[in-house]
mmCIF file of C-alpha atoms in Angstrom:
data_model
loop_
_atom_site.group_PDB
_atom_site.id
_atom_site.type_symbol
_atom_site.label_atom_id
_atom_site.label_comp_id
_atom_site.label_asym_id
_atom_site.label_seq_id
_atom_site.Cartn_x
_atom_site.Cartn_y
_atom_site.Cartn_z
ATOM 1 C CA MET A 735 45.930 65.721 85.122
ATOM 2 C CA THR A 736 44.849 62.599 83.302
ATOM 3 C CA THR A 737 43.559 59.526 85.020
ATOM 4 C CA THR A 738 44.176 56.048 83.689
ATOM 5 C CA ASN A 739 41.833 53.134 84.139
ATOM 6 C CA THR A 740 43.855 50.449 85.950
ATOM 7 C CA GLU A 741 41.134 47.848 85.623
ATOM 8 C CA THR A 742 41.786 45.363 82.868
ATOM 9 C CA GLU A 743 38.935 43.901 80.997
ATOM 10 C CA LYS A 744 38.711 40.119 81.179
ATOM 11 C CA LYS A 745 38.459 38.535 77.789
ATOM 12 C CA PRO A 746 37.110 35.011 77.305
ATOM 13 C CA LEU A 747 39.664 32.434 76.233
ATOM 14 C CA ALA A 748 39.489 31.719 72.541
ATOM 15 C CA ASP A 749 39.918 28.319 70.977
ATOM 16 C CA SER A 750 43.219 29.461 69.447
ATOM 17 C CA GLN A 751 44.790 30.420 72.788
ATOM 18 C CA PRO A 752 46.956 27.768 74.467
ATOM 19 C CA GLY A 753 45.401 26.063 77.435
ATOM 20 C CA SER A 754 41.861 26.849 76.360
ATOM 21 C CA TYR A 755 39.207 24.219 76.829
ATOM 22 C CA GLY A 756 37.778 24.826 73.389
ATOM 23 C CA LYS A 757 41.050 23.899 71.675
ATOM 24 C CA ASN A 758 41.377 20.647 73.593
ATOM 25 C CA LYS A 759 37.783 19.830 72.854
ATOM 26 C CA ASN A 760 38.350 20.359 69.140
ATOM 27 C CA LYS A 761 41.459 18.151 69.289
ATOM 28 C CA ARG A 762 39.508 15.347 70.898
ATOM 29 C CA LYS A 763 36.758 15.744 68.364
ATOM 30 C CA ARG A 764 39.214 15.570 65.454
ATOM 31 C CA LYS A 765 40.868 12.488 66.984
ATOM 32 C CA GLU A 766 37.520 10.745 67.352
ATOM 33 C CA ASP A 767 36.673 11.584 63.739
ATOM 34 C CA THR A 768 39.959 10.094 62.492
ATOM 35 C CA ASP A 769 39.387 6.968 64.587
ATOM 36 C CA LYS A 770 35.954 6.549 63.070
ATOM 37 C CA GLU A 771 37.414 6.885 59.585
ATOM 38 C CA GLU A 772 40.237 4.399 60.173
ATOM 39 C CA ARG A 773 38.355 1.736 62.136
ATOM 40 C CA LEU A 774 35.456 -0.391 61.015
ATOM 41 C CA GLU A 775 32.713 -1.739 63.267
ATOM 42 C CA LYS A 776 30.521 -4.795 62.815
ATOM 43 C CA VAL A 777 27.680 -6.078 64.979
ATOM 44 C CA ILE A 778 27.927 -9.816 65.617
ATOM 45 C CA GLN A 779 25.011 -10.229 68.015
ATOM 46 C CA ILE A 780 22.058 -8.260 69.410
ATOM 47 C CA SER A 781 19.933 -9.967 72.045
ATOM 48 C CA ARG A 782 17.279 -8.902 74.519
ATOM 49 C CA VAL A 783 18.183 -9.579 78.138
ATOM 50 C CA THR A 784 16.164 -9.384 81.328
ATOM 51 C CA LYS A 785 17.251 -8.400 84.822
ATOM 52 C CA VAL A 786 14.973 -9.453 87.680
ATOM 53 C CA VAL A 787 14.665 -6.742 90.346
ATOM 54 C CA LYS A 788 12.465 -6.263 93.375
ATOM 55 C CA GLY A 789 9.674 -4.558 91.467
ATOM 56 C CA GLY A 790 9.661 -7.017 88.554
ATOM 57 C CA LYS A 791 11.707 -7.450 85.379
ATOM 58 C CA ARG A 792 13.886 -4.824 83.734
ATOM 59 C CA MET A 793 14.243 -5.317 79.980
ATOM 60 C CA SER A 794 17.336 -4.164 78.059
ATOM 61 C CA PHE A 795 19.373 -4.968 74.934
ATOM 62 C CA ARG A 796 22.877 -6.392 74.682
ATOM 63 C CA ALA A 797 25.033 -5.719 71.622
ATOM 64 C CA ALA A 798 28.358 -7.397 70.802
ATOM 65 C CA ILE A 799 30.549 -5.310 68.473
ATOM 66 C CA VAL A 800 33.863 -6.090 66.761
ATOM 67 C CA VAL A 801 36.106 -3.158 65.826
ATOM 68 C CA GLY A 802 39.193 -3.422 63.585
ATOM 69 C CA ASP A 803 41.421 -1.263 61.403
ATOM 70 C CA LYS A 804 42.496 -3.982 58.917
ATOM 71 C CA GLN A 805 46.101 -3.246 59.881
ATOM 72 C CA GLY A 806 46.560 -5.911 62.565
ATOM 73 C CA SER A 807 44.406 -4.466 65.368
ATOM 74 C CA VAL A 808 41.026 -5.811 66.480
ATOM 75 C CA GLY A 809 38.855 -5.712 69.588
ATOM 76 C CA ILE A 810 35.454 -6.815 70.874
ATOM 77 C CA GLY A 811 33.087 -4.953 73.178
ATOM 78 C CA ILE A 812 29.709 -5.654 74.761
ATOM 79 C CA GLY A 813 27.250 -2.881 75.556
ATOM 80 C CA LYS A 814 23.917 -2.966 77.370
ATOM 81 C CA ALA A 815 21.227 -0.314 77.234
ATOM 82 C CA VAL A 816 17.479 0.157 77.109
ATOM 83 C CA GLU A 817 17.710 1.075 73.422
ATOM 84 C CA VAL A 818 19.661 -0.716 70.689
ATOM 85 C CA PRO A 819 21.606 2.332 69.350
ATOM 86 C CA SER A 820 22.835 3.174 72.850
ATOM 87 C CA ALA A 821 23.949 -0.435 73.387
ATOM 88 C CA ILE A 822 25.849 -0.391 70.080
ATOM 89 C CA GLN A 823 27.636 2.866 70.982
ATOM 90 C CA LYS A 824 28.671 1.457 74.362
ATOM 91 C CA GLY A 825 29.965 -1.710 72.697
ATOM 92 C CA ILE A 826 32.011 0.300 70.171
ATOM 93 C CA ALA A 827 33.565 2.377 72.955
ATOM 94 C CA LYS A 828 34.548 -0.743 74.928
ATOM 95 C CA ALA A 829 35.926 -2.467 71.832
ATOM 96 C CA ARG A 830 38.171 0.501 71.041
ATOM 97 C CA LYS A 831 39.563 0.438 74.577
ATOM 98 C CA HIS A 832 40.457 -3.256 74.344
ATOM 99 C CA MET A 833 42.112 -3.423 70.915
ATOM 100 C CA VAL A 834 44.657 -6.228 70.402
ATOM 101 C CA LYS A 835 47.680 -5.857 68.101
ATOM 102 C CA CYS A 836 48.760 -9.051 66.316
ATOM 103 C CA PRO A 837 51.625 -9.631 63.825
ATOM 104 C CA LEU A 838 50.597 -10.389 60.240
ATOM 105 C CA LEU A 839 52.661 -11.967 57.472
ATOM 106 C CA GLY A 840 51.431 -10.478 54.237
ATOM 107 C CA GLY A 841 47.787 -11.482 54.080
ATOM 108 C CA THR A 842 48.063 -14.445 56.442
ATOM 109 C CA ILE A 843 49.437 -15.351 59.888
ATOM 110 C CA PRO A 844 53.047 -16.456 60.578
ATOM 111 C CA HIS A 845 52.197 -19.815 62.193
ATOM 112 C CA PRO A 846 49.215 -21.928 63.363
ATOM 113 C CA SER A 847 47.517 -20.950 66.595
ATOM 114 C CA VAL A 848 44.654 -22.111 68.820
ATOM 115 C CA GLY A 849 42.491 -19.745 70.861
ATOM 116 C CA PHE A 850 40.234 -20.565 73.784
ATOM 117 C CA CYS A 851 37.388 -18.812 75.570
ATOM 118 C CA GLY A 852 35.110 -20.774 77.855
ATOM 119 C CA ALA A 853 33.896 -23.842 75.955
ATOM 120 C CA SER A 854 34.823 -22.353 72.563
ATOM 121 C CA LYS A 855 37.969 -23.335 70.700
ATOM 122 C CA VAL A 856 39.116 -21.819 67.402
ATOM 123 C CA LEU A 857 41.948 -23.227 65.281
ATOM 124 C CA LEU A 858 43.805 -20.777 63.015
ATOM 125 C CA ARG A 859 46.136 -21.889 60.208
ATOM 126 C CA PRO A 860 48.049 -19.880 57.581
ATOM 127 C CA ALA A 861 47.124 -20.294 53.928
ATOM 128 C CA PRO A 862 48.821 -19.493 50.589
ATOM 129 C CA PRO A 863 47.764 -16.443 48.550
ATOM 130 C CA GLY A 864 44.425 -16.805 46.809
ATOM 131 C CA THR A 865 42.843 -19.006 49.465
ATOM 132 C CA GLY A 866 40.653 -16.313 50.992
ATOM 133 C CA VAL A 867 39.127 -16.255 54.455
ATOM 134 C CA ILE A 868 37.760 -19.746 55.123
ATOM 135 C CA ALA A 869 35.817 -19.245 58.340
ATOM 136 C CA GLY A 870 32.271 -18.716 59.474
ATOM 137 C CA GLY A 871 30.208 -16.768 61.948
ATOM 138 C CA ALA A 872 31.856 -14.451 64.429
ATOM 139 C CA ALA A 873 35.360 -15.816 63.673
ATOM 140 C CA ARG A 874 35.088 -14.648 60.061
ATOM 141 C CA THR A 875 34.120 -11.139 61.181
ATOM 142 C CA VAL A 876 37.155 -10.933 63.486
ATOM 143 C CA LEU A 877 39.575 -12.210 60.829
ATOM 144 C CA GLU A 878 38.285 -9.836 58.154
ATOM 145 C CA LEU A 879 38.448 -6.755 60.393
ATOM 146 C CA VAL A 880 41.993 -7.569 61.567
ATOM 147 C CA GLY A 881 43.154 -7.437 57.940
ATOM 148 C CA LEU A 882 43.668 -11.086 56.958
ATOM 149 C CA ALA A 883 43.087 -12.099 53.342
ATOM 150 C CA ASP A 884 44.222 -15.765 53.336
ATOM 151 C CA ILE A 885 43.550 -17.942 56.390
ATOM 152 C CA VAL A 886 41.780 -21.147 57.389
ATOM 153 C CA ALA A 887 39.852 -21.199 60.673
ATOM 154 C CA LYS A 888 37.727 -23.861 62.331
ATOM 155 C CA SER A 889 35.538 -23.647 65.429
ATOM 156 C CA LEU A 890 35.934 -26.858 67.442
ATOM 157 C CA GLY A 891 33.891 -26.105 70.567
ATOM 158 C CA SER A 892 30.824 -24.134 71.563
ATOM 159 C CA ALA A 893 29.119 -22.099 68.835
ATOM 160 C CA ASN A 894 28.332 -19.123 71.084
ATOM 161 C CA ALA A 895 29.044 -16.035 68.969
ATOM 162 C CA ILE A 896 30.674 -13.968 71.710
ATOM 163 C CA ASN A 897 32.893 -16.819 72.933
ATOM 164 C CA VAL A 898 33.895 -17.751 69.365
ATOM 165 C CA ALA A 899 34.909 -14.140 68.648
ATOM 166 C CA LYS A 900 36.898 -13.939 71.901
ATOM 167 C CA ALA A 901 38.565 -17.290 71.133
ATOM 168 C CA ALA A 902 39.587 -16.028 67.667
ATOM 169 C CA ILE A 903 41.074 -12.882 69.244
ATOM 170 C CA ASP A 904 42.883 -15.061 71.813
ATOM 171 C CA GLY A 905 44.420 -17.082 68.970
ATOM 172 C CA LEU A 906 45.543 -13.878 67.245
ATOM 173 C CA ARG A 907 46.992 -12.585 70.523
ATOM 174 C CA LYS A 908 49.197 -15.702 70.821
ATOM 175 C CA LEU A 909 50.901 -15.080 67.463
ATOM 176 C CA LYS A 910 54.609 -14.207 67.522
ATOM 177 C CA SER A 911 56.568 -12.479 64.799
ATOM 178 C CA LYS A 912 59.870 -13.752 63.438
ATOM 179 C CA GLN A 913 61.796 -10.874 65.038
ATOM 180 C CA LEU A 914 60.334 -11.620 68.465
ATOM 181 C CA VAL A 915 61.215 -15.321 68.244
ATOM 182 C CA GLU A 916 64.766 -14.485 67.125
ATOM 183 C CA GLU A 917 65.161 -12.172 70.124
ATOM 184 C CA MET A 918 63.845 -14.869 72.467
ATOM 185 C CA LEU A 919 66.129 -17.602 71.059
ATOM 186 C CA GLY A 920 69.120 -15.386 70.362
ATOM 187 C CA LYS A 921 69.714 -16.663 66.845
ATOM 188 C CA THR A 922 68.616 -16.065 63.265
ATOM 189 C CA LEU A 923 65.853 -18.202 61.799
ATOM 190 C CA SER A 924 65.360 -19.132 58.169
ATOM 191 C CA VAL A 925 61.634 -19.193 57.564
ATOM 192 C CA HIS A 926 59.980 -20.167 54.287
ATOM 193 C CA VAL A 927 56.903 -18.101 53.542
ATOM 194 C CA PRO A 928 54.215 -20.142 51.692
ATOM 195 C CA GLY A 929 53.687 -18.887 48.158
ATOM 196 C CA VAL A 930 56.650 -16.476 48.201
ATOM 197 C CA VAL A 931 59.749 -17.228 46.062
ATOM 198 C CA LYS A 932 62.729 -14.891 46.253
ATOM 199 C CA ASN A 933 64.560 -15.398 42.949
ATOM 200 C CA LYS A 934 64.664 -17.428 39.745
ATOM 201 C CA ALA A 935 67.185 -19.956 41.132
ATOM 202 C CA GLU A 936 64.731 -20.973 43.837
ATOM 203 C CA ILE A 937 61.986 -21.405 41.231
ATOM 204 C CA VAL A 938 64.181 -23.742 39.144
ATOM 205 C CA ALA A 939 65.290 -25.702 42.226
ATOM 206 C CA ALA A 940 61.708 -26.067 43.465
ATOM 207 C CA ALA A 941 60.514 -27.217 40.027
ATOM 208 C CA SER A 942 63.312 -29.811 39.650
ATOM 209 C CA ASN A 943 62.727 -31.092 43.162
ATOM 210 C CA ALA A 944 59.014 -31.481 42.512
ATOM 211 C CA GLN A 945 59.677 -33.214 39.165
ATOM 212 C CA GLY A 946 62.128 -35.643 40.814
ATOM 213 C CA LYS A 947 59.623 -36.519 43.529
ATOM 214 C CA LYS A 948 56.922 -37.035 40.911
ATOM 215 C CA ASN A 949 59.060 -39.422 38.806
ATOM 216 C CA LYS A 950 60.120 -41.384 41.885
ATOM 217 C CA PHE A 951 56.524 -41.712 42.966
ATOM 218 C CA GLU A 952 55.468 -42.975 39.528
ATOM 219 C CA LEU A 953 58.247 -45.620 39.439
ATOM 220 C CA VAL A 954 57.237 -47.245 42.711
ATOM 221 C CA THR A 955 53.502 -46.982 42.050
ATOM 222 C CA VAL A 956 51.656 -50.053 40.740
ATOM 223 C CA PRO A 957 47.980 -49.856 39.764
ATOM 224 C CA LEU A 958 45.737 -51.534 42.309
ATOM 225 C CA LYS A 959 43.864 -53.428 39.594
ATOM 226 C CA LYS A 960 47.036 -55.236 38.452
ATOM 227 C CA VAL A 961 47.914 -56.101 42.032
ATOM 228 C CA ARG A 962 44.503 -57.694 42.570
ATOM 229 C CA GLU A 963 44.718 -59.657 39.334
ATOM 230 C CA LYS A 964 48.202 -60.919 40.228
ATOM 231 C CA LYS A 965 46.989 -61.924 43.676
ATOM 232 C CA LYS A 966 44.107 -63.927 42.179
ATOM 233 C CA GLU A 967 46.499 -65.749 39.865
ATOM 234 C CA VAL A 968 48.782 -66.705 42.769
ATOM 235 C CA ILE A 969 46.083 -68.032 45.118
ATOM 236 C CA LYS A 970 43.943 -69.633 42.393
ATOM 237 C CA PRO A 971 43.542 -73.390 43.124
ATOM 238 C CA ALA A 972 45.054 -75.730 40.572
ATOM 239 C CA ALA A 973 41.867 -77.862 40.430
ATOM 240 C CA GLU A 974 39.877 -74.864 39.177
ATOM 241 C CA ALA A 975 42.430 -74.088 36.444
ATOM 242 C CA PRO A 976 41.896 -75.675 33.007
ATOM 243 C CA ILE A 977 43.678 -79.034 32.623
ATOM 244 C CA GLU A 978 44.948 -78.115 29.129
ATOM 245 C CA ALA A 979 46.865 -75.133 30.553
ATOM 246 C CA ALA A 980 48.608 -77.215 33.261
ATOM 247 C CA ALA A 981 52.015 -78.828 32.885
ATOM 248 C CA PRO A 982 52.079 -82.590 32.015
ATOM 249 C CA ALA A 983 53.215 -83.639 35.498
ATOM 250 C CA VAL A 984 50.616 -81.509 37.215
ATOM 251 C CA LYS A 985 48.011 -82.774 34.750
ATOM 252 C CA ALA A 986 48.752 -86.399 35.722
ATOM 253 C CA GLU A 987 48.466 -85.592 39.432
ATOM 254 C CA ILE A 988 45.109 -83.892 38.906
ATOM 255 C CA VAL A 989 43.799 -86.892 36.928
ATOM 256 C CA GLU A 990 44.901 -89.350 39.681
ATOM 257 C CA ALA A 991 43.290 -87.201 42.391
ATOM 258 C CA VAL A 992 40.030 -87.072 40.466
ATOM 259 C CA ALA A 993 40.080 -90.896 39.922
ATOM 260 C CA GLU A 994 40.692 -91.598 43.593
ATOM 261 C CA GLY A 995 37.876 -89.297 44.562
ATOM 262 C CA GLN A 996 35.451 -91.172 42.371
#
């Protein structure tokens, strides 16, 4: 009579088995690696901050990070830690959680926009191809990481780096695409994209229109120098003009006036 061992040996779950913790961990790790490859990070400010506690002062570092994928998504995060690398990692994690998606039109934005944050105000305007990113400071970092190639930006308020970056992101958040506006209004819009011409007929029409405006402008334009000379001739007193150049009647009147004055 043979006896069988009814006890089953417990085997540890492998990474390849469904529901295993190791597999999920590897998935998360791969996802984080792809995010790091796709998204770019830039530090816009690192400052040392102090917190006053009961026993004295507690020193730490604050790092402001901007994260973007150059495909229309951008975010800003602020991290605090005792060491700078830890503060940067915390800022990157917060920035990735608060990414903002904005509609882009080629390399520029579809329409002008104004963003606010505290006392900072940033004006964003579209620009034709070849203009580049005309901006400075934290606003330039935000616009480059979101994927814009041609845009004009101006900071009109406070120059605080964090508030300027948040104001630029607020301006990008307010942008609306053509499809969204058409859905809101319930009709089709005809929008002209700066620097983009559809066919040859439009090129010829645009050139003829520009030439007609140029000729019209030249016909009605008079040089300012000639206008000034003409004005001097009109208001020039007759007594200062040479007597030989005056008409005979006017010449007699001038002579009589001079005789009476003497």
